[in-house]
């Protein structure tokens, strides 16, 4: 991942996620739909599932207002909202507004939810709100899957899919922020 | 089941539920917590899961105000609230207020949620509200389970467990209606 | 009023309402929008305003399912939902489904809210949901009005307006129950 | 006011507010209770009341995380949340964290709501959440009041009251941010 994660040192990150389901919550701190829905839902996921089964990781995928959604602002945000899951900062691109992990996963905007199973395979890549009941059902199915090669070395890096289909319009209609696709390099 | 179900004729009921997960939602039409939470949640379950995987069945377990929560009143209620899952009426007891299926399952009050897996085994017997996320996770796990004997004859009748632990106080605090346990025979 | 009110004896009803704002909440116990929105709002009004200023009165205006929304059923409903404002039962018509007070006020369905000022004049006759903020603003304006003839005998009976404009379709779309207008005599 | 308001030029500000009710909503852009409750409520007030009667003014009273809740960050926030009421930035103190208008009004934290009547007198100074119904009732009463000296010159500057009673603990429990009182000079 291109993200800088303050909670998982590079040397043991794969170790920490070995055999666990990973829920990646991509957000921006000034995205209304992230604040009202996505982030509280990520916290609920963290509360409902056992840590040994599933880990929630936030990813601050800033693709607009870069100057004011910096690391210091994020730290204040995390403190005020009392978030306790680890949050990585997506690495800015040198060639456009869309940060590198956001590009790699083909995320269409924020909030987005990416689910990786115990094998590190992407099982969901969803942009926009999703209800708790179908979300819980998906996660319950992943939990029920036995790890295929539990004794193998490490977890394969998730291979990001091709870029998104790009139907979303840029901007923050209804509190959901879609990125401007021409910025996608 | 002691319930009279208008939607599943006795002769083909087992057939209809063969190999499917069954979510039994026990309610009373004048129970506030059922109307505000339990019944809408049962409808959401019905909407999220495929019919060939999971069936939602309502069970009208009247244990108070029997005279006014009769079959005609229930029919008007179902029409006004636009419910589309099948609803059975729990058979009244000749010896007390608690109807027979409610006794057999040891239900402590309404709303209660009972989940049966594909094999007909009880996997949840829950009294009171439950959030969509953990509920979805449980259902997702049941969906992920392959039927053990898919080719066998019918589905075994669920064997009701022993009676509940009975800590609930009688009455409708917070909209949740607990039955008076002395009525439990 | 054609309503039978258990809380205000006929001989002192006018006395009890003298100089006070009256909020009349017309509902049916099996109307979804009444149960989820109208009735809780009526209870909030009762809680926010001083009794000497404003009185909330429920009016059970049954215009469908008459057999099952009877006085006994209403009593069980009121008990289960813990309602503490007085509730009158609108007097059935001998010529149609719409009860007499509902006809007299030209109410279009349930929930409906009728507000009478200190002089007994109708200041609002509203069908369907209404947000708390504009509702509170209207009530605050009525509270701010000094009684014009505070020393006069009694409060004039509110003269019901002409019948409603009748655009509502019969049925319970979106939980709001509109009466069938052909029943209006 | 010590606030810098981008929407009311100093020379005509009194003119613009002449004879109107003023609702001052004090907030911080990273205060959870402001984002989830206070700011949406301020927008509802703006939508319900006529502009010639009542004006809503936001006041960004930053008393923590000053570096990241700066004017540029506020501008991005206002854009993303689609706020259309004018917002002033409270002037920082040279002697502590609490900005000058916040001190002058004795505000205890964010969100706070200050209501001024047509005469410019403070009629409410409230810290924390407040329900729409009592809030609407208060505003309705203010709207019902005729201006006492409608033909006089301008509106008197609201004289801030003595400092608050100071019982609030510093921090953001339950999403409501109270200022540390020792910073109050």
XYZ file of C-alpha atoms in Angstrom:
740
model
C 0.000 0.000 0.000
C 1.089 3.495 -0.698
C -0.497 4.624 2.559
C 1.553 5.756 5.510
C 0.130 3.980 8.500
C 1.125 5.290 11.920
C -0.036 2.118 13.628
C 1.569 -0.606 11.611
C 5.313 -0.347 11.237
C 6.345 -1.397 7.707
C 8.332 -4.347 8.978
C 5.452 -6.097 10.742
C 2.406 -4.877 8.865
C 1.864 -8.031 6.866
C 2.440 -9.984 10.030
C -0.271 -8.030 11.849
C -2.854 -8.639 9.115
C -1.957 -12.291 8.536
C -5.106 -14.359 8.144
C -7.436 -11.589 9.150
C -10.209 -9.871 7.223
C -9.294 -6.263 6.455
C -11.893 -3.527 6.126
C -10.376 -0.470 4.521
C -12.441 2.675 5.018
C -11.393 5.451 2.635
C -12.526 8.884 3.771
C -11.781 12.568 3.853
C -12.204 14.465 7.122
C -14.252 17.207 5.420
C -16.521 14.819 3.471
C -20.015 15.105 5.009
C -21.118 11.558 4.118
C -17.914 10.183 5.655
C -18.459 12.049 8.914
C -22.159 11.261 9.254
C -22.203 7.696 7.936
C -18.968 6.091 6.810
C -16.797 6.737 9.853
C -19.450 5.804 12.462
C -20.068 2.615 10.483
C -16.348 1.820 10.456
C -16.337 2.261 14.240
C -19.336 -0.051 14.557
C -17.542 -2.711 12.494
C -14.552 -2.385 14.802
C -16.818 -2.822 17.834
C -18.800 -5.802 16.546
C -16.054 -8.055 15.206
C -13.255 -9.619 17.193
C -9.817 -8.149 16.520
C -8.312 -11.546 15.818
C -10.875 -12.006 13.009
C -11.074 -8.596 11.426
C -9.203 -5.325 11.426
C -10.576 -1.932 10.427
C -8.124 0.490 8.852
C -8.974 4.040 7.922
C -7.374 5.572 4.860
C -7.331 9.348 4.490
C -7.590 9.660 0.721
C -7.398 13.414 0.205
C -8.225 14.390 -3.373
C -9.374 17.984 -2.752
C -8.586 20.807 -0.289
C -5.145 19.258 0.205
C -3.788 22.270 2.070
C -6.304 22.101 4.891
C -6.764 18.326 5.177
C -3.174 17.768 6.217
C -1.725 15.444 8.857
C -2.117 17.944 11.707
C -5.762 18.588 10.840
C -6.400 14.847 10.636
C -4.853 14.341 14.056
C -7.179 16.952 15.587
C -10.131 15.359 13.789
C -9.291 11.877 15.058
C -8.948 13.204 18.602
C -12.242 15.142 18.560
C -14.204 12.236 17.073
C -12.546 9.731 19.377
C -11.573 7.297 16.623
C -9.621 4.275 17.765
C -8.962 2.338 14.570
C -5.593 2.903 12.871
C -5.629 5.455 10.063
C -3.170 5.721 7.237
C -2.616 8.782 5.079
C -2.748 8.046 1.397
C 0.421 9.192 -0.366
C -0.121 12.260 -2.567
C 0.566 11.952 -6.247
C 3.163 14.170 -7.871
C 1.053 14.311 -11.024
C -2.491 15.070 -9.898
C -4.918 15.439 -7.027
C -5.737 11.762 -6.535
C -3.424 10.027 -4.052
C -1.625 6.810 -4.940
C -3.591 4.115 -3.060
C -6.835 5.684 -4.159
C -5.576 5.362 -7.736
C -4.279 1.847 -7.208
C -7.627 0.594 -5.897
C -9.596 2.595 -8.450
C -11.649 4.261 -5.710
C -14.292 6.557 -7.139
C -14.599 8.915 -4.164
C -15.299 9.044 -0.451
C -16.577 7.282 1.529
C -15.424 4.017 -0.024
C -15.241 0.640 1.602
C -12.830 -2.064 0.492
C -12.969 -5.528 2.018
C -10.151 -8.014 1.804
C -10.639 -11.617 2.862
C -8.183 -13.695 4.900
C -6.256 -14.425 1.711
C -5.879 -10.744 0.897
C -8.283 -10.872 -2.038
C -10.548 -7.897 -2.635
C -14.141 -8.978 -2.063
C -15.851 -5.582 -2.032
C -14.938 -2.200 -3.467
C -17.901 0.050 -2.749
C -18.376 3.787 -3.202
C -21.078 5.581 -1.217
C -23.304 4.535 1.649
C -24.156 0.906 2.340
C -26.668 -0.316 4.925
C -25.512 -2.185 8.015
C -27.548 -5.314 7.317
C -26.102 -6.264 3.888
C -22.682 -5.083 5.064
C -22.897 -7.322 8.129
C -24.024 -10.214 5.940
C -20.987 -9.824 3.684
C -18.623 -9.645 6.639
C -20.301 -12.630 8.286
C -19.703 -14.646 5.128
C -16.023 -13.668 5.089
C -15.694 -14.606 8.757
C -17.213 -18.007 8.035
C -14.601 -18.773 5.386
C -11.743 -20.862 6.675
C -8.315 -19.607 5.644
C -7.216 -21.725 2.679
C -3.518 -21.721 3.484
C -3.359 -20.718 7.116
C 0.154 -22.012 7.517
C 1.676 -20.207 4.540
C 4.096 -17.337 4.675
C 2.416 -13.996 5.030
C -0.615 -12.694 3.236
C -0.342 -11.822 -0.438
C -0.518 -8.142 -1.206
C -3.969 -7.312 -2.462
C -3.733 -6.685 -6.138
C -5.717 -3.562 -6.881
C -8.279 -3.932 -9.615
C -8.451 -1.826 -12.734
C -9.688 1.704 -12.384
C -13.315 2.320 -11.500
C -16.033 2.703 -14.062
C -16.051 6.408 -13.397
C -19.732 7.253 -13.641
C -19.613 9.385 -10.525
C -19.666 13.131 -10.995
C -17.053 15.175 -9.222
C -18.153 17.069 -6.122
C -20.011 16.366 -2.902
C -23.665 15.848 -3.803
C -25.667 14.390 -0.932
C -22.619 14.440 1.253
C -20.787 11.885 -0.866
C -17.635 13.201 -2.472
C -16.778 11.882 -5.903
C -13.431 12.679 -7.349
C -13.037 14.481 -10.635
C -12.072 11.724 -12.998
C -9.900 13.778 -15.287
C -7.489 14.029 -12.377
C -7.035 10.305 -12.443
C -3.664 9.496 -13.882
C -44.820 -25.436 15.435
C -48.018 -24.687 17.242
C -48.472 -21.610 15.063
C -51.207 -21.389 12.493
C -49.568 -20.094 9.381
C -51.824 -18.779 6.645
C -49.070 -18.930 4.066
C -47.661 -22.367 4.481
C -50.220 -25.115 4.198
C -49.446 -27.888 6.713
C -48.805 -30.406 3.973
C -46.021 -28.499 2.243
C -44.562 -26.353 4.983
C -41.519 -28.475 5.589
C -41.058 -28.670 1.854
C -41.084 -24.884 1.557
C -38.451 -24.404 4.256
C -36.220 -27.263 3.132
C -32.574 -26.221 3.292
C -33.333 -22.601 3.931
C -32.433 -20.385 6.866
C -35.548 -19.409 8.814
C -35.825 -16.124 10.689
C -38.763 -16.203 13.052
C -39.837 -12.772 14.255
C -42.107 -13.002 17.310
C -44.127 -9.838 17.882
C -47.367 -8.352 19.134
C -49.106 -5.717 17.027
C -49.463 -3.375 20.048
C -45.867 -3.776 21.269
C -44.108 -0.432 20.650
C -40.616 -1.887 20.238
C -41.965 -4.402 17.717
C -43.611 -1.693 15.636
C -40.697 0.752 15.710
C -37.794 -1.682 15.470
C -38.490 -5.392 15.241
C -40.949 -5.439 12.360
C -39.049 -2.962 10.147
C -35.913 -5.009 10.764
C -37.723 -8.214 9.768
C -38.782 -6.479 6.535
C -35.194 -5.395 5.901
C -34.000 -8.985 6.354
C -36.616 -10.104 3.856
C -35.415 -7.458 1.382
C -31.676 -8.142 1.720
C -31.520 -11.921 1.512
C -32.557 -14.043 -1.427
C -35.737 -16.058 -0.872
C -34.079 -19.294 -1.886
C -31.541 -18.762 0.937
C -33.608 -17.377 3.778
C -37.251 -16.988 4.707
C -38.678 -14.524 7.224
C -41.753 -15.646 9.127
C -43.645 -13.456 11.547
C -45.222 -15.032 14.620
C -47.963 -13.141 16.445
C -47.299 -14.291 20.006
C -50.083 -12.590 21.925
C -49.584 -12.860 25.683
C -51.613 -9.814 26.790
C -54.675 -7.885 25.558
C -55.843 -11.070 23.829
C -59.323 -9.718 23.105
C -58.120 -6.816 20.979
C -55.085 -8.404 19.305
C -57.196 -10.956 17.476
C -56.929 -12.238 13.911
C -59.077 -9.471 12.425
C -57.028 -6.763 14.144
C -53.808 -8.414 12.959
C -55.100 -8.480 9.400
C -55.826 -4.732 9.502
C -52.395 -4.118 11.041
C -50.611 -6.135 8.342
C -52.501 -4.258 5.641
C -51.794 -0.789 7.057
C -48.105 -1.514 7.608
C -47.763 -3.188 4.229
C -46.047 -6.315 5.537
C -45.308 -8.935 2.929
C -43.674 -11.759 4.910
C -45.956 -14.614 6.012
C -47.265 -14.307 9.563
C -48.521 -17.121 11.738
C -50.708 -16.709 14.803
C -49.371 -18.478 17.850
C -51.928 -20.872 19.295
C -53.404 -19.683 22.602
C -52.916 -21.815 25.670
C -55.916 -23.149 27.539
C -54.045 -22.748 30.806
C -52.533 -19.273 30.762
C -51.783 -16.153 28.766
C -48.640 -17.365 27.008
C -49.348 -19.045 23.662
C -47.945 -22.465 22.848
C -45.067 -21.753 20.443
C -43.907 -18.935 22.672
C -43.775 -21.436 25.518
C -42.122 -24.120 23.401
C -39.294 -21.802 22.344
C -39.016 -20.263 25.803
C -39.432 -16.761 24.384
C -39.153 -14.110 27.071
C -41.278 -11.439 25.395
C -41.628 -9.372 22.246
C -39.891 -8.608 20.010
C -37.931 -11.842 19.888
C -35.866 -13.176 17.043
C -35.217 -16.875 16.508
C -32.855 -18.051 13.771
C -32.810 -21.570 12.448
C -30.025 -22.758 10.177
C -30.464 -24.883 7.055
C -30.554 -27.978 9.264
C -33.372 -26.574 11.373
C -31.167 -26.034 14.415
C -31.784 -22.963 16.561
C -28.769 -20.673 16.294
C -30.173 -17.552 17.944
C -32.987 -16.953 20.406
C -32.867 -13.264 21.205
C -35.248 -11.054 23.197
C -35.209 -7.296 22.642
C -33.541 -5.087 20.066
C -30.446 -6.148 18.148
C -28.419 -3.950 15.828
C -28.375 -4.596 12.093
C -24.604 -5.077 11.864
C -24.194 -8.017 14.289
C -27.498 -9.441 13.061
C -26.297 -9.290 9.461
C -23.007 -10.904 10.490
C -24.841 -13.838 12.096
C -27.057 -14.288 9.063
C -24.087 -14.030 6.718
C -22.379 -16.815 8.634
C -25.474 -19.014 8.361
C -25.696 -18.312 4.644
C -22.058 -19.347 4.225
C -22.656 -22.733 5.809
C -23.217 -25.477 3.293
C -26.166 -27.724 4.086
C -24.784 -30.879 5.699
C -27.339 -33.273 4.264
C -28.853 -31.417 1.387
C -30.224 -34.528 -0.164
C -32.035 -35.820 2.928
C -35.762 -35.941 3.424
C -37.182 -32.701 4.707
C -35.886 -30.535 7.470
C -36.054 -31.765 11.034
C -38.473 -29.883 13.247
C -36.543 -27.485 15.385
C -36.489 -28.759 18.910
C -37.343 -25.890 21.194
C -34.827 -25.317 23.960
C -35.613 -25.296 27.671
C -37.492 -22.329 28.984
C -35.769 -18.944 29.087
C -33.815 -17.700 32.032
C -36.644 -15.413 32.893
C -34.853 -12.311 34.147
C -37.103 -9.986 32.184
C -39.708 -8.062 34.114
C -43.262 -8.194 32.865
C -44.555 -5.120 31.055
C -43.462 -2.865 28.227
C -40.517 -0.793 29.493
C -38.731 1.028 26.687
C -41.213 -0.352 24.226
C -40.085 -3.927 24.751
C -42.791 -6.179 26.141
C -41.683 -8.899 28.530
C -44.172 -11.487 29.536
C -45.071 -12.101 33.169
C -43.165 -15.237 33.968
C -45.664 -16.658 36.422
C -47.909 -17.174 33.427
C -45.359 -19.523 31.980
C -46.634 -23.065 32.363
C -67.246 18.572 19.716
C -68.799 15.300 18.775
C -65.963 13.485 20.521
C -66.496 11.562 23.698
C -63.706 12.634 25.985
C -63.070 10.521 29.063
C -61.065 13.262 30.706
C -63.243 16.302 30.357
C -66.760 15.889 31.707
C -69.246 17.745 29.461
C -70.229 20.148 32.196
C -66.757 21.525 32.829
C -64.999 21.011 29.547
C -65.244 24.592 28.405
C -64.133 25.650 31.859
C -61.025 23.450 31.616
C -59.987 24.880 28.249
C -60.808 28.528 29.085
C -58.071 30.793 27.794
C -55.756 27.984 26.844
C -54.339 26.980 23.476
C -55.741 23.630 22.357
C -53.778 21.226 20.176
C -56.045 18.566 18.779
C -54.206 15.540 17.430
C -56.434 13.388 15.222
C -55.115 9.864 14.777
C -55.940 6.216 14.275
C -54.161 3.611 16.359
C -53.314 1.508 13.257
C -52.107 4.458 11.143
C -48.316 4.034 10.726
C -47.560 7.763 10.347
C -49.561 8.494 13.504
C -47.658 5.923 15.524
C -44.188 6.837 14.261
C -44.548 10.613 14.015
C -47.845 12.236 15.016
C -48.341 10.702 18.451
C -44.724 11.115 19.634
C -44.906 14.739 18.463
C -48.142 15.271 20.410
C -46.398 13.900 23.503
C -43.461 16.254 22.929
C -45.846 19.220 22.698
C -47.423 18.131 25.976
C -43.957 17.931 27.582
C -42.634 21.269 26.309
C -45.546 23.615 27.037
C -46.975 24.463 30.435
C -50.417 22.980 31.090
C -51.855 26.346 32.060
C -50.899 27.657 28.602
C -51.660 24.766 26.299
C -53.513 21.476 26.388
C -52.996 18.530 24.030
C -56.060 16.419 23.251
C -55.974 13.275 21.180
C -58.915 12.453 18.958
C -59.353 8.903 17.723
C -60.952 9.555 14.333
C -61.582 6.049 13.051
C -62.611 6.049 9.388
C -61.527 2.497 8.456
C -61.221 -0.878 10.211
C -63.918 0.251 12.649
C -64.446 -3.214 14.125
C -60.871 -3.601 15.357
C -60.085 0.015 16.312
C -62.715 0.060 19.036
C -62.600 1.546 22.541
C -61.072 -1.549 24.133
C -58.332 -1.733 21.525
C -57.623 1.990 21.983
C -57.326 1.522 25.730
C -54.732 -1.235 25.278
C -52.885 0.954 22.745
C -52.804 3.946 25.099
C -51.513 1.756 27.921
C -48.765 0.112 25.844
C -47.561 3.412 24.392
C -47.772 5.169 27.754
C -49.767 8.134 26.479
C -50.755 10.628 29.144
C -52.728 13.264 27.234
C -56.516 12.920 27.243
C -57.976 11.154 24.224
C -61.505 11.436 22.932
C -63.182 8.978 20.595
C -64.772 10.609 17.586
C -68.463 9.736 17.323
C -69.203 7.356 14.427
C -71.544 8.523 11.706
C -74.728 6.619 11.004
C -74.338 7.401 7.313
C -70.763 6.600 6.407
C -67.288 5.711 7.592
C -66.117 9.199 8.553
C -66.882 10.106 12.178
C -68.663 13.338 13.084
C -65.901 15.590 14.422
C -63.660 14.551 11.576
C -66.413 15.671 9.209
C -67.094 18.871 11.149
C -63.453 19.968 10.994
C -63.065 18.788 7.432
C -60.061 16.643 8.346
C -58.552 14.951 5.317
C -57.036 11.950 7.093
C -54.674 10.939 9.873
C -52.508 12.221 11.376
C -54.046 15.692 11.431
C -53.222 18.551 13.734
C -55.710 21.287 14.607
C -54.625 24.259 16.708
C -57.061 26.532 18.469
C -55.901 29.789 20.020
C -56.962 31.129 23.429
C -60.120 32.506 21.812
C -61.052 29.124 20.398
C -60.332 30.135 16.812
C -58.809 27.560 14.492
C -55.307 28.692 13.545
C -54.017 25.517 11.918
C -55.687 22.538 10.300
C -52.912 20.364 8.945
C -52.926 16.902 7.392
C -49.738 14.844 7.367
C -46.368 15.299 8.993
C -45.046 18.680 10.093
C -41.545 19.389 11.389
C -40.988 20.349 15.016
C -39.320 23.672 14.241
C -42.147 25.350 12.265
C -44.686 23.710 14.578
C -42.920 25.109 17.630
C -42.767 28.525 15.977
C -46.535 28.521 15.399
C -47.222 27.448 18.968
C -44.791 30.034 20.320
C -46.668 32.740 18.431
C -49.989 31.552 19.887
C -48.493 31.525 23.382
C -47.279 35.091 22.901
C -50.769 36.339 22.081
C -52.544 37.868 25.041
C -56.118 36.678 25.460
C -58.359 39.376 23.979
C -61.232 38.992 26.408
C -59.737 37.105 29.301
C -62.545 38.057 31.628
C -65.393 36.894 29.393
C -67.623 33.922 29.984
C -66.150 30.709 28.699
C -64.436 30.045 25.412
C -66.479 30.087 22.249
C -66.922 26.735 20.615
C -64.579 26.470 17.669
C -66.631 26.731 14.544
C -65.445 24.066 12.175
C -64.462 25.304 8.752
C -65.912 24.104 5.478
C -64.879 20.692 4.319
C -61.297 20.101 3.223
C -60.124 20.542 -0.291
C -59.974 16.815 -0.687
C -56.913 16.319 -2.846
C -55.670 13.471 -0.709
C -56.007 9.988 -2.112
C -57.612 7.379 0.090
C -55.290 4.843 1.696
C -52.114 4.812 3.743
C -49.299 5.793 1.385
C -46.079 6.608 3.221
C -47.752 5.786 6.501
C -50.191 8.686 6.233
C -53.808 7.598 6.029
C -56.098 9.699 3.868
C -59.791 9.043 4.028
C -61.792 8.115 0.966
C -63.555 11.328 0.122
C -66.670 9.786 -1.303
C -67.466 8.728 2.230
C -67.648 12.352 3.240
C -71.288 13.309 3.748
C -18.978 42.208 17.916
C -15.398 41.172 17.825
C -16.171 38.786 15.002
C -14.950 39.380 11.492
C -17.929 38.810 9.283
C -17.307 38.377 5.582
C -20.951 38.977 4.756
C -21.780 42.139 6.648
C -19.492 45.041 5.930
C -18.819 47.035 9.124
C -20.492 50.133 7.760
C -23.909 48.559 7.115
C -24.047 45.706 9.556
C -26.334 47.404 12.044
C -28.501 48.460 9.144
C -28.834 44.884 7.920
C -29.903 43.575 11.328
C -32.225 46.497 12.166
C -35.447 45.225 13.715
C -34.704 41.597 13.002
C -34.251 38.674 15.348
C -30.670 37.430 15.296
C -29.742 33.807 15.922
C -26.042 33.483 16.563
C -24.727 29.958 16.204
C -21.286 29.538 17.767
C -19.440 26.479 16.511
C -16.121 24.915 15.666
C -15.730 23.012 12.421
C -14.137 20.010 14.201
C -16.696 19.873 17.035
C -18.752 16.683 16.506
C -21.923 17.981 18.182
C -21.776 21.129 16.024
C -21.483 19.129 12.818
C -24.179 16.560 13.645
C -26.678 18.785 15.428
C -25.941 22.484 15.831
C -25.133 23.398 12.241
C -28.017 21.429 10.649
C -30.344 23.062 13.159
C -29.015 26.514 12.259
C -29.716 25.716 8.601
C -33.247 24.606 9.482
C -33.858 27.877 11.330
C -32.651 29.747 8.256
C -35.051 27.746 6.066
C -38.137 28.071 8.291
C -38.119 31.773 9.143
C -38.454 34.629 6.698
C -35.275 36.632 6.170
C -36.996 39.917 6.925
C -37.942 38.541 10.365
C -34.870 36.623 11.424
C -31.259 36.230 10.412
C -28.968 33.328 11.242
C -25.286 34.114 11.694
C -22.628 31.528 12.285
C -19.683 32.365 14.527
C -16.538 30.273 14.298
C -15.360 30.440 17.916
C -12.113 28.501 17.792
C -10.762 27.789 21.273
C -8.659 24.677 20.476
C -6.673 23.318 17.518
C -6.222 26.911 16.292
C -3.619 25.989 13.695
C -5.866 23.638 11.754
C -9.216 25.413 12.167
C -8.052 28.462 10.262
C -9.890 30.583 7.690
C -8.881 28.402 4.731
C -10.060 25.236 6.471
C -13.340 26.927 7.404
C -13.877 27.947 3.794
C -13.449 24.346 2.609
C -15.787 23.156 5.378
C -18.483 25.683 4.444
C -18.222 24.654 0.799
C -18.384 20.910 1.472
C -21.338 21.238 3.860
C -23.135 23.673 1.575
C -23.807 26.271 4.284
C -25.523 29.411 3.087
C -25.841 31.539 6.224
C -23.138 34.157 6.812
C -20.316 33.059 9.111
C -18.008 35.306 11.064
C -14.659 34.280 12.503
C -14.281 35.143 16.161
C -11.188 37.280 16.777
C -8.412 35.390 18.570
C -7.267 36.672 21.937
C -3.662 37.691 22.439
C -3.813 36.346 25.982
C -5.358 32.904 25.769
C -7.162 30.350 23.656
C -10.671 31.759 23.965
C -11.530 34.246 21.225
C -12.923 37.686 22.053
C -16.645 37.400 21.203
C -16.794 34.051 22.920
C -15.395 35.762 26.011
C -17.674 38.768 25.679
C -20.822 36.604 25.535
C -19.552 34.264 28.204
C -20.056 31.251 25.945
C -19.208 28.015 27.684
C -18.328 25.943 24.610
C -19.601 24.775 21.255
C -22.245 24.478 19.996
C -23.812 27.519 21.637
C -26.898 29.381 20.534
C -27.488 33.054 21.312
C -30.772 34.707 20.409
C -31.215 38.449 20.197
C -34.673 39.981 19.871
C -35.608 42.857 17.561
C -34.282 45.289 20.142
C -30.913 43.572 20.276
C -31.462 42.168 23.745
C -30.090 38.702 24.511
C -33.025 36.363 25.112
C -31.205 33.037 25.081
C -27.611 32.003 25.667
C -27.554 28.234 25.488
C -24.682 25.752 25.505
C -25.222 22.253 24.118
C -28.041 20.665 22.175
C -31.585 21.980 22.276
C -34.614 20.284 20.714
C -36.377 21.833 17.732
C -39.768 22.117 19.429
C -38.811 24.328 22.416
C -36.406 26.223 20.167
C -39.165 26.896 17.654
C -41.460 27.983 20.480
C -38.918 30.519 21.712
C -38.357 31.882 18.213
C -42.102 32.031 17.572
C -42.520 34.133 20.681
C -39.780 36.506 19.548
C -41.376 36.781 16.114
C -44.724 37.644 17.740
C -43.222 40.570 19.627
C -43.752 43.899 17.926
C -40.647 46.054 17.776
C -40.914 48.605 20.608
C -39.236 51.484 18.790
C -39.347 50.494 15.198
C -38.646 54.021 13.996
C -35.574 54.623 16.144
C -32.024 54.883 14.918
C -30.371 51.502 14.506
C -30.383 48.606 16.875
C -28.479 48.895 20.135
C -25.404 46.734 20.319
C -26.161 43.689 22.396
C -24.423 44.090 25.690
C -22.766 40.816 26.506
C -23.689 39.413 29.887
C -21.212 38.551 32.615
C -19.120 35.485 32.071
C -20.770 32.074 32.177
C -21.182 30.042 35.314
C -18.414 27.797 34.165
C -19.591 24.388 35.311
C -18.719 22.751 32.014
C -15.643 20.557 31.927
C -13.123 21.186 29.182
C -13.100 18.704 26.290
C -15.525 17.143 23.851
C -17.614 14.640 25.821
C -20.626 13.424 23.850
C -19.578 15.548 20.916
C -20.090 18.817 22.782
C -16.924 20.819 23.222
C -16.571 22.787 26.437
C -13.741 25.243 26.744
C -11.174 25.006 29.496
C -12.251 27.751 31.853
C -8.827 28.671 33.131
C -8.215 30.107 29.686
C -10.984 32.583 30.271
C -9.523 36.019 30.904
